[in-house]
Amino acid sequence: VTQPFESARKVPALLAQLNRASQKPPVVLTGIWGAGKTQLAATYARARLADSWRLVAWINARNSETLLAGLAAVAEAAGLSAGGSRPGPADAGQAVREWLEADGSFRLLVFDDVEDPGLLQPFVPAAGEARVLITSARDSIAELGTSVPVGVFSAEEALALLGGRTGLADEDGALAVAVQLGYLPLALDQAAGMIAKQRVG
């Protein structure tokens, strides 16, 4: 996850919206691929780490295998085993949910890249103080919580990112790149990095 993305002007506004929404978990970041949902979630998670939260866990929730493996890793790190034995992946997920419902203060669980709301729902804490953040390109996932849409950049935001990252004062060229990339924040961030690295216009 690239840090320069965080300096874009839309990020502080989205973080403020995310902070307000996160008072009632879970929060679902939705938007098309490349809009910056994962980067925004990572920025939020880094801020919780900097504040020394008791838990900041990141789970790739794209499919059943990665979701259950991530939950099992959280359960193991938290010492959630029954009588010293290792629970199965689904049991580990339920143990994590119950643990967060019972004592979730200053704990954040991020489910990244969710495809199937039915797969995730049994493991999302329904009560307690834990913060839960979900990212997805599917609008249907928004039903799992409070939706915070993440859109593409405006022309001004795209130009600011490209100019800031490349150090070039070529507004026409930057605008042409932004249009070609559909103002997608992730694509623009990657393009800016490549332009700066190769020192091209």
Coordinates of N, CA and C in Angstrom, one line a residue:
V1 N 0.8 -1.2 0.0 CA 0.0 0.0 0.0 C 0.9 1.2 0.0
T2 N 0.7 2.1 -0.9 CA 1.6 3.2 -1.1 C 1.2 4.4 -0.2
Q3 N 2.1 5.0 0.5 CA 1.8 6.1 1.4 C 1.4 7.4 0.7
P4 N 2.0 7.7 -0.5 CA 1.7 9.0 -1.1 C 0.2 9.2 -1.5
F5 N -0.5 8.1 -1.6 CA -2.0 8.1 -1.9 C -2.7 8.9 -0.8
E6 N -2.2 8.8 0.4 CA -2.8 9.4 1.6 C -2.8 10.9 1.5
S7 N -1.9 11.5 0.7 CA -1.8 13.0 0.6 C -2.9 13.6 -0.3
A8 N -3.6 12.7 -1.0 CA -4.6 13.2 -1.9 C -5.7 13.9 -1.1
R9 N -6.3 14.9 -1.7 CA -7.3 15.8 -0.9 C -8.5 15.0 -0.5
K10 N -8.9 14.0 -1.2 CA -10.2 13.3 -0.9 C -10.0 12.4 0.4
V11 N -8.8 12.0 0.6 CA -8.5 11.1 1.7 C -8.9 11.7 3.1
P12 N -8.5 12.9 3.5 CA -8.9 13.4 4.8 C -10.4 13.4 4.9
A13 N -11.1 13.8 3.9 CA -12.6 13.9 4.0 C -13.2 12.5 4.2
L14 N -12.6 11.5 3.4 CA -13.1 10.1 3.6 C -12.8 9.6 4.9
L15 N -11.6 9.9 5.4 CA -11.2 9.4 6.8 C -12.1 10.0 7.8
A16 N -12.5 11.3 7.7 CA -13.4 11.9 8.6 C -14.8 11.2 8.6
Q17 N -15.2 10.9 7.4 CA -16.5 10.2 7.2 C -16.4 8.8 7.8
L18 N -15.3 8.1 7.6 CA -15.0 6.8 8.1 C -15.0 6.8 9.6
N19 N -14.4 7.8 10.2 CA -14.3 7.9 11.7 C -15.7 8.1 12.3
R20 N -16.5 8.9 11.6 CA -17.9 9.1 12.1 C -18.7 7.8 12.0
A21 N -18.6 7.2 10.9 CA -19.4 5.9 10.6 C -18.9 4.8 11.5
S22 N -17.6 4.8 11.9 CA -17.1 3.6 12.6 C -17.6 3.6 14.1
Q23 N -18.3 4.6 14.5 CA -18.9 4.5 15.8 C -20.0 3.4 15.9
K24 N -20.5 3.1 14.7 CA -21.5 2.0 14.6 C -21.0 0.9 13.7
P25 N -20.2 0.0 14.2 CA -19.6 -1.0 13.3 C -20.7 -1.9 12.7
P26 N -20.4 -2.7 11.7 CA -19.2 -2.5 10.8 C -19.4 -1.4 9.8
V27 N -18.3 -0.9 9.2 CA -18.3 0.1 8.1 C -17.9 -0.6 6.9
V28 N -18.6 -0.4 5.8 CA -18.3 -1.0 4.5 C -17.8 0.0 3.5
L29 N -16.6 -0.1 3.1 CA -16.1 0.8 2.0 C -16.4 0.1 0.7
T30 N -17.2 0.8 -0.1 CA -17.5 0.3 -1.4 C -17.1 1.2 -2.6
G31 N -16.8 0.6 -3.7 CA -16.4 1.4 -4.9 C -15.8 0.5 -5.9
I32 N -15.6 1.0 -7.1 CA -15.1 0.2 -8.2 C -13.6 -0.2 -7.9
W33 N -13.1 -1.2 -8.5 CA -11.7 -1.6 -8.4 C -10.8 -0.4 -8.8
G34 N -9.8 -0.1 -7.9 CA -8.9 1.0 -8.2 C -9.3 2.3 -7.6
A35 N -10.5 2.3 -6.9 CA -10.9 3.6 -6.3 C -10.1 3.9 -5.0
G36 N -9.5 2.9 -4.4 CA -8.6 3.2 -3.3 C -9.2 2.7 -1.9
K37 N -10.1 1.8 -2.0 CA -10.8 1.3 -0.8 C -9.7 0.6 0.2
T38 N -8.9 -0.2 -0.4 CA -7.9 -0.9 0.5 C -6.9 0.1 1.0
Q39 N -6.5 1.1 0.2 CA -5.5 2.1 0.7 C -6.2 2.9 1.8
L40 N -7.4 3.3 1.7 CA -8.1 4.0 2.7 C -8.2 3.2 4.0
A41 N -8.5 1.9 3.9 CA -8.6 1.0 5.0 C -7.2 0.9 5.7
A42 N -6.2 0.8 4.9 CA -4.8 0.7 5.4 C -4.4 2.0 6.1
T43 N -4.8 3.1 5.6 CA -4.5 4.4 6.3 C -5.2 4.4 7.6
Y44 N -6.5 4.0 7.7 CA -7.2 3.9 8.9 C -6.5 3.0 9.9
A45 N -6.1 1.8 9.4 CA -5.5 0.8 10.3 C -4.2 1.3 10.8
R46 N -3.4 2.0 10.0 CA -2.1 2.5 10.4 C -2.3 3.5 11.5
A47 N -3.4 4.3 11.4 CA -3.6 5.3 12.5 C -4.0 4.6 13.8
R48 N -4.7 3.5 13.7 CA -5.0 2.7 14.9 C -3.8 2.1 15.5
L49 N -2.9 1.6 14.7 CA -1.6 1.1 15.2 C -0.8 2.2 15.9
A50 N -0.8 3.4 15.3 CA 0.0 4.5 15.9 C -0.6 4.9 17.2
D51 N -1.9 4.6 17.4 CA -2.6 4.9 18.7 C -2.4 3.8 19.6
S52 N -1.7 2.8 19.3 CA -1.4 1.6 20.2 C -2.7 0.8 20.5
W53 N -3.5 0.6 19.5 CA -4.7 -0.2 19.8 C -4.3 -1.6 20.2
R54 N -5.1 -2.3 20.9 CA -4.8 -3.7 21.4 C -4.7 -4.7 20.3
L55 N -5.5 -4.5 19.2 CA -5.5 -5.4 18.1 C -5.8 -4.6 16.8
V56 N -5.0 -4.9 15.8 CA -5.3 -4.4 14.5 C -5.0 -5.6 13.6
A57 N -6.1 -6.2 13.1 CA -6.0 -7.4 12.3 C -6.5 -7.2 10.9
W58 N -5.8 -7.7 9.9 CA -6.1 -7.6 8.5 C -6.4 -8.9 7.9
I59 N -7.6 -9.2 7.3 CA -7.9 -10.5 6.8 C -8.3 -10.3 5.3
N60 N -7.6 -11.1 4.5 CA -8.0 -11.2 3.1 C -9.3 -12.0 3.0
A61 N -10.4 -11.4 2.7 CA -11.7 -12.1 2.8 C -12.3 -12.3 1.4
R62 N -11.5 -12.5 0.4 CA -11.9 -12.7 -1.0 C -12.7 -14.0 -1.2
N63 N -12.2 -15.0 -0.5 CA -12.9 -16.3 -0.6 C -12.8 -17.1 0.8
S64 N -13.5 -18.2 0.8 CA -13.6 -18.9 2.1 C -12.3 -19.3 2.6
E65 N -11.4 -19.8 1.8 CA -10.1 -20.2 2.2 C -9.3 -19.1 2.9
T66 N -9.2 -18.0 2.2 CA -8.4 -16.9 2.8 C -9.1 -16.3 4.0
L67 N -10.4 -16.2 4.0 CA -11.1 -15.7 5.2 C -10.9 -16.6 6.4
L68 N -11.1 -17.9 6.3 CA -11.0 -18.8 7.4 C -9.5 -18.8 7.9
A69 N -8.6 -18.8 7.0 CA -7.2 -18.8 7.4 C -6.8 -17.6 8.1
G70 N -7.3 -16.4 7.7 CA -7.1 -15.2 8.4 C -7.7 -15.2 9.8
L71 N -8.9 -15.7 9.9 CA -9.6 -15.7 11.2 C -8.9 -16.7 12.1
A72 N -8.4 -17.8 11.6 CA -7.6 -18.8 12.4 C -6.3 -18.1 12.9
A73 N -5.7 -17.3 12.1 CA -4.4 -16.6 12.5 C -4.7 -15.6 13.6
V74 N -5.9 -14.9 13.5 CA -6.2 -14.0 14.6 C -6.5 -14.7 15.9
A75 N -7.2 -15.9 15.8 CA -7.6 -16.7 16.9 C -6.3 -17.2 17.6
E76 N -5.3 -17.6 16.8 CA -4.1 -18.1 17.4 C -3.3 -17.0 18.0
A77 N -3.2 -15.8 17.4 CA -2.5 -14.7 18.0 C -3.1 -14.2 19.3
A78 N -4.4 -14.4 19.4 CA -5.2 -13.9 20.6 C -5.2 -15.0 21.6
G79 N -4.7 -16.2 21.3 CA -4.7 -17.3 22.3 C -6.1 -17.9 22.5
L80 N -6.9 -17.9 21.5 CA -8.3 -18.4 21.6 C -8.4 -19.8 21.3
S81 N -7.9 -20.7 22.1 CA -8.0 -22.1 21.9 C -8.7 -22.8 23.0
A82 N -9.4 -23.8 22.7 CA -10.2 -24.5 23.7 C -9.4 -25.6 24.4
G83 N -9.0 -25.4 25.6 CA -8.3 -26.4 26.4 C -7.0 -26.7 25.8
G84 N -6.3 -25.8 25.1 CA -5.0 -26.0 24.5 C -5.0 -26.6 23.1
S85 N -6.2 -27.0 22.7 CA -6.3 -27.6 21.3 C -6.6 -26.5 20.3
R86 N -6.2 -26.7 19.1 CA -6.4 -25.7 18.0 C -7.8 -26.0 17.4
P87 N -8.7 -24.9 17.4 CA -10.0 -25.1 16.9 C -9.9 -25.2 15.3
G88 N -10.9 -25.7 14.7 CA -11.0 -25.7 13.3 C -11.2 -24.3 12.8
P89 N -11.0 -24.1 11.5 CA -11.1 -22.7 11.0 C -12.4 -22.0 11.2
A90 N -13.6 -22.7 11.0 CA -14.9 -22.1 11.3 C -15.1 -21.8 12.8
D91 N -14.6 -22.8 13.6 CA -14.7 -22.6 15.0 C -13.8 -21.4 15.5
A92 N -12.7 -21.3 14.9 CA -11.8 -20.2 15.2 C -12.4 -18.8 14.8
G93 N -13.1 -18.8 13.7 CA -13.8 -17.6 13.3 C -14.9 -17.2 14.3
Q94 N -15.7 -18.2 14.8 CA -16.7 -18.0 15.8 C -16.1 -17.5 17.1
A95 N -14.9 -18.1 17.4 CA -14.2 -17.7 18.7 C -13.8 -16.2 18.6
V96 N -13.3 -15.8 17.4 CA -12.9 -14.4 17.3 C -14.1 -13.5 17.4
R97 N -15.2 -13.9 16.7 CA -16.4 -13.0 16.8 C -16.8 -12.9 18.3
E98 N -16.9 -14.0 19.0 CA -17.4 -13.9 20.4 C -16.4 -13.1 21.3
W99 N -15.1 -13.3 21.0 CA -14.1 -12.6 21.8 C -14.3 -11.0 21.6
L100 N -14.5 -10.6 20.3 CA -14.6 -9.2 20.0 C -16.0 -8.7 20.5
E101 N -17.0 -9.5 20.5 CA -18.3 -9.0 21.1 C -18.2 -8.8 22.6
A102 N -17.4 -9.7 23.2 CA -17.2 -9.6 24.7 C -16.3 -8.5 25.1
D103 N -15.2 -8.3 24.4 CA -14.2 -7.3 24.8 C -13.5 -6.7 23.5
G104 N -14.2 -5.8 22.9 CA -13.7 -5.3 21.6 C -13.1 -3.9 21.6
S105 N -13.0 -3.3 22.8 CA -12.5 -1.9 22.8 C -11.1 -1.9 22.4
F106 N -10.8 -0.8 21.6 CA -9.5 -0.6 21.0 C -9.0 -1.8 20.2
R107 N -9.9 -2.4 19.5 CA -9.6 -3.6 18.6 C -10.2 -3.3 17.2
L108 N -9.5 -3.5 16.2 CA -9.9 -3.3 14.8 C -9.7 -4.6 14.0
L109 N -10.8 -5.0 13.3 CA -10.7 -6.1 12.4 C -11.1 -5.6 11.0
V110 N -10.2 -5.8 10.0 CA -10.4 -5.4 8.6 C -10.6 -6.6 7.8
F111 N -11.8 -6.7 7.1 CA -12.0 -7.7 6.1 C -11.9 -7.1 4.7
D112 N -10.8 -7.4 4.0 CA -10.5 -6.8 2.8 C -11.0 -7.6 1.6
D113 N -11.5 -6.9 0.6 CA -11.9 -7.5 -0.7 C -13.0 -8.6 -0.6
V114 N -14.0 -8.3 0.1 CA -15.1 -9.2 0.3 C -15.9 -9.4 -1.0
E115 N -16.2 -10.6 -1.4 CA -17.0 -10.9 -2.5 C -18.4 -11.4 -2.2
D116 N -18.5 -12.2 -1.1 CA -19.7 -12.8 -0.7 C -20.2 -12.4 0.7
P117 N -21.3 -11.7 0.8 CA -21.7 -11.2 2.1 C -22.1 -12.4 3.0
G118 N -22.7 -13.4 2.4 CA -23.2 -14.6 3.2 C -22.0 -15.4 3.8
L119 N -20.9 -15.4 3.1 CA -19.7 -16.0 3.6 C -19.1 -15.3 4.8
L120 N -19.2 -14.0 4.8 CA -18.6 -13.2 5.9 C -19.5 -13.0 7.1
Q121 N -20.8 -12.9 6.8 CA -21.7 -12.5 7.9 C -21.6 -13.3 9.2
P122 N -21.4 -14.6 9.2 CA -21.4 -15.3 10.4 C -20.2 -14.9 11.3
F123 N -19.2 -14.2 10.8 CA -18.0 -13.9 11.5 C -17.9 -12.5 11.9
V124 N -18.9 -11.7 11.5 CA -18.9 -10.2 11.9 C -19.5 -10.0 13.2
P125 N -18.8 -9.4 14.2 CA -19.4 -9.1 15.5 C -20.7 -8.3 15.4
A126 N -21.7 -8.8 16.1 CA -23.0 -8.1 16.0 C -23.2 -7.2 17.2
A127 N -22.3 -7.2 18.1 CA -22.4 -6.3 19.3 C -21.0 -6.0 19.8
G128 N -20.9 -5.1 20.8 CA -19.6 -4.8 21.4 C -19.0 -3.6 20.8
E129 N -17.8 -3.3 21.2 CA -17.1 -2.0 20.8 C -16.1 -2.2 19.8
A130 N -15.9 -3.4 19.3 CA -14.8 -3.7 18.2 C -15.2 -2.9 17.0
R131 N -14.1 -2.3 16.3 CA -14.3 -1.7 15.1 C -14.1 -2.7 14.0
V132 N -15.1 -2.7 13.0 CA -15.0 -3.7 11.9 C -15.1 -2.9 10.6
L133 N -14.1 -3.1 9.7 CA -14.0 -2.4 8.5 C -14.0 -3.4 7.4
I134 N -14.9 -3.2 6.4 CA -15.0 -4.2 5.3 C -14.8 -3.4 4.0
T135 N -14.0 -4.0 3.1 CA -13.9 -3.4 1.7 C -14.4 -4.3 0.7
S136 N -15.1 -3.7 -0.3 CA -15.6 -4.6 -1.4 C -16.0 -3.7 -2.6
A137 N -15.8 -4.3 -3.8 CA -16.2 -3.7 -5.0 C -17.7 -4.0 -5.3
R138 N -18.3 -4.8 -4.5 CA -19.7 -5.2 -4.7 C -20.7 -4.3 -3.8
D139 N -21.6 -3.7 -4.5 CA -22.6 -2.9 -3.7 C -23.4 -3.7 -2.7
S140 N -23.6 -4.9 -3.0 CA -24.5 -5.8 -2.2 C -23.8 -6.0 -0.8
I141 N -22.5 -5.8 -0.7 CA -21.9 -6.0 0.6 C -22.2 -4.8 1.6
A142 N -22.7 -3.7 1.0 CA -23.1 -2.6 1.9 C -24.1 -2.9 2.9
E143 N -24.9 -4.0 2.6 CA -26.0 -4.4 3.6 C -25.4 -4.9 4.9
L144 N -24.1 -5.1 5.0 CA -23.5 -5.6 6.2 C -23.3 -4.5 7.2
G145 N -23.4 -3.3 6.8 CA -23.1 -2.2 7.8 C -23.4 -0.8 7.2
T146 N -22.7 0.1 7.8 CA -22.8 1.5 7.3 C -21.9 1.7 6.1
S147 N -22.5 2.1 5.0 CA -21.7 2.2 3.7 C -21.0 3.6 3.6
V148 N -19.7 3.5 3.2 CA -19.0 4.7 2.9 C -18.4 4.5 1.5
P149 N -19.1 5.2 0.5 CA -18.7 5.0 -0.9 C -17.3 5.7 -1.1
V150 N -16.5 5.0 -1.9 CA -15.2 5.6 -2.3 C -15.2 5.7 -3.8
G151 N -15.1 6.9 -4.3 CA -15.2 7.2 -5.7 C -13.9 7.5 -6.3
V152 N -13.9 7.8 -7.6 CA -12.7 8.2 -8.3 C -12.3 9.7 -8.0
F153 N -11.1 10.1 -8.4 CA -10.7 11.4 -8.1 C -11.4 12.4 -9.0
S154 N -11.5 13.6 -8.5 CA -11.9 14.8 -9.4 C -10.6 15.1 -10.2
A155 N -10.8 16.0 -11.2 CA -9.7 16.4 -12.0 C -8.6 17.1 -11.2
E156 N -9.1 17.9 -10.3 CA -8.2 18.7 -9.4 C -7.4 17.7 -8.5
E157 N -8.0 16.7 -7.9 CA -7.3 15.7 -7.1 C -6.3 14.9 -7.9
A158 N -6.7 14.5 -9.1 CA -5.8 13.8 -10.0 C -4.5 14.6 -10.3
L159 N -4.8 15.9 -10.7 CA -3.6 16.7 -11.0 C -2.7 17.0 -9.8
A160 N -3.3 17.1 -8.6 CA -2.5 17.3 -7.4 C -1.7 16.1 -7.1
L161 N -2.2 14.9 -7.3 CA -1.5 13.7 -7.0 C -0.3 13.5 -8.0
L162 N -0.7 13.7 -9.3 CA 0.4 13.5 -10.3 C 1.5 14.6 -10.2
G163 N 1.1 15.8 -10.0 CA 2.1 16.9 -9.9 C 2.9 16.7 -8.6
G164 N 2.3 16.3 -7.5 CA 3.0 16.1 -6.3 C 4.0 14.9 -6.3
R165 N 3.6 13.9 -6.9 CA 4.4 12.6 -7.0 C 5.5 12.7 -8.0
T166 N 5.3 13.4 -9.2 CA 6.3 13.4 -10.2 C 7.2 14.7 -10.2
G167 N 6.7 15.7 -9.5 CA 7.4 17.0 -9.5 C 7.4 17.7 -10.9
L168 N 6.5 17.3 -11.8 CA 6.4 17.9 -13.1 C 5.2 18.9 -13.1
A169 N 5.5 20.1 -13.7 CA 4.4 21.1 -13.9 C 3.8 21.0 -15.3
D170 N 3.3 19.9 -15.6 CA 2.7 19.7 -17.0 C 1.2 19.4 -16.8
E171 N 0.4 20.4 -16.6 CA -1.0 20.2 -16.3 C -1.7 19.5 -17.4
D172 N -1.4 19.9 -18.7 CA -2.1 19.2 -19.8 C -1.7 17.7 -19.9
G173 N -0.4 17.4 -19.7 CA 0.0 16.0 -19.8 C -0.6 15.2 -18.6
A174 N -0.6 15.8 -17.5 CA -1.2 15.1 -16.3 C -2.7 14.9 -16.5
L175 N -3.4 15.9 -17.1 CA -4.8 15.7 -17.3 C -5.1 14.6 -18.4
A176 N -4.2 14.5 -19.4 CA -4.3 13.4 -20.4 C -4.2 12.1 -19.7
V177 N -3.2 11.9 -18.8 CA -3.0 10.7 -18.1 C -4.2 10.4 -17.2
A178 N -4.7 11.4 -16.5 CA -5.9 11.2 -15.6 C -7.1 10.7 -16.4
V179 N -7.3 11.3 -17.6 CA -8.5 11.0 -18.4 C -8.3 9.5 -18.9
Q180 N -7.1 9.2 -19.4 CA -6.8 7.9 -19.9 C -7.1 6.8 -18.8
L181 N -6.8 7.1 -17.6 CA -6.9 6.2 -16.5 C -8.2 6.3 -15.7
G182 N -9.1 7.0 -16.3 CA -10.5 7.1 -15.7 C -10.5 7.7 -14.3
Y183 N -9.5 8.5 -13.9 CA -9.4 9.2 -12.6 C -9.3 8.2 -11.5
L184 N -9.0 7.0 -11.8 CA -8.9 5.9 -10.7 C -7.7 6.2 -9.8
P185 N -7.9 6.4 -8.5 CA -6.8 6.8 -7.6 C -5.6 5.8 -7.6
L186 N -5.9 4.5 -7.6 CA -4.8 3.5 -7.6 C -4.0 3.5 -8.9
A187 N -4.7 3.6 -10.0 CA -4.0 3.7 -11.3 C -3.1 4.9 -11.4
L188 N -3.7 6.1 -10.9 CA -3.0 7.3 -11.0 C -1.7 7.3 -10.1
D189 N -1.9 6.7 -8.9 CA -0.7 6.6 -8.0 C 0.4 5.7 -8.6
Q190 N 0.0 4.6 -9.2 CA 1.0 3.7 -9.9 C 1.6 4.4 -11.1
A191 N 0.8 5.1 -11.8 CA 1.4 5.9 -13.0 C 2.4 6.9 -12.5
A192 N 2.0 7.7 -11.5 CA 2.9 8.7 -11.0 C 4.2 8.1 -10.5
G193 N 4.1 7.0 -9.8 CA 5.4 6.3 -9.4 C 6.3 5.9 -10.6
M194 N 5.6 5.4 -11.6 CA 6.4 5.0 -12.8 C 7.0 6.2 -13.5
I195 N 6.2 7.3 -13.7 CA 6.7 8.5 -14.3 C 7.9 9.0 -13.6
A196 N 7.8 9.1 -12.2 CA 8.9 9.6 -11.4 C 10.1 8.7 -11.5
K197 N 9.9 7.4 -11.5 CA 11.0 6.4 -11.5 C 11.8 6.5 -12.8
Q198 N 11.0 6.6 -13.9 CA 11.6 6.6 -15.2 C 12.0 8.0 -15.7
R199 N 11.6 9.0 -14.9 CA 11.9 10.4 -15.3 C 11.4 10.7 -16.7
V200 N 10.2 10.4 -16.9 CA 9.6 10.7 -18.2 C 8.5 11.7 -18.1
G201 N 8.0 12.3 -19.1 CA 7.0 13.3 -19.1 C 5.6 12.6 -18.9

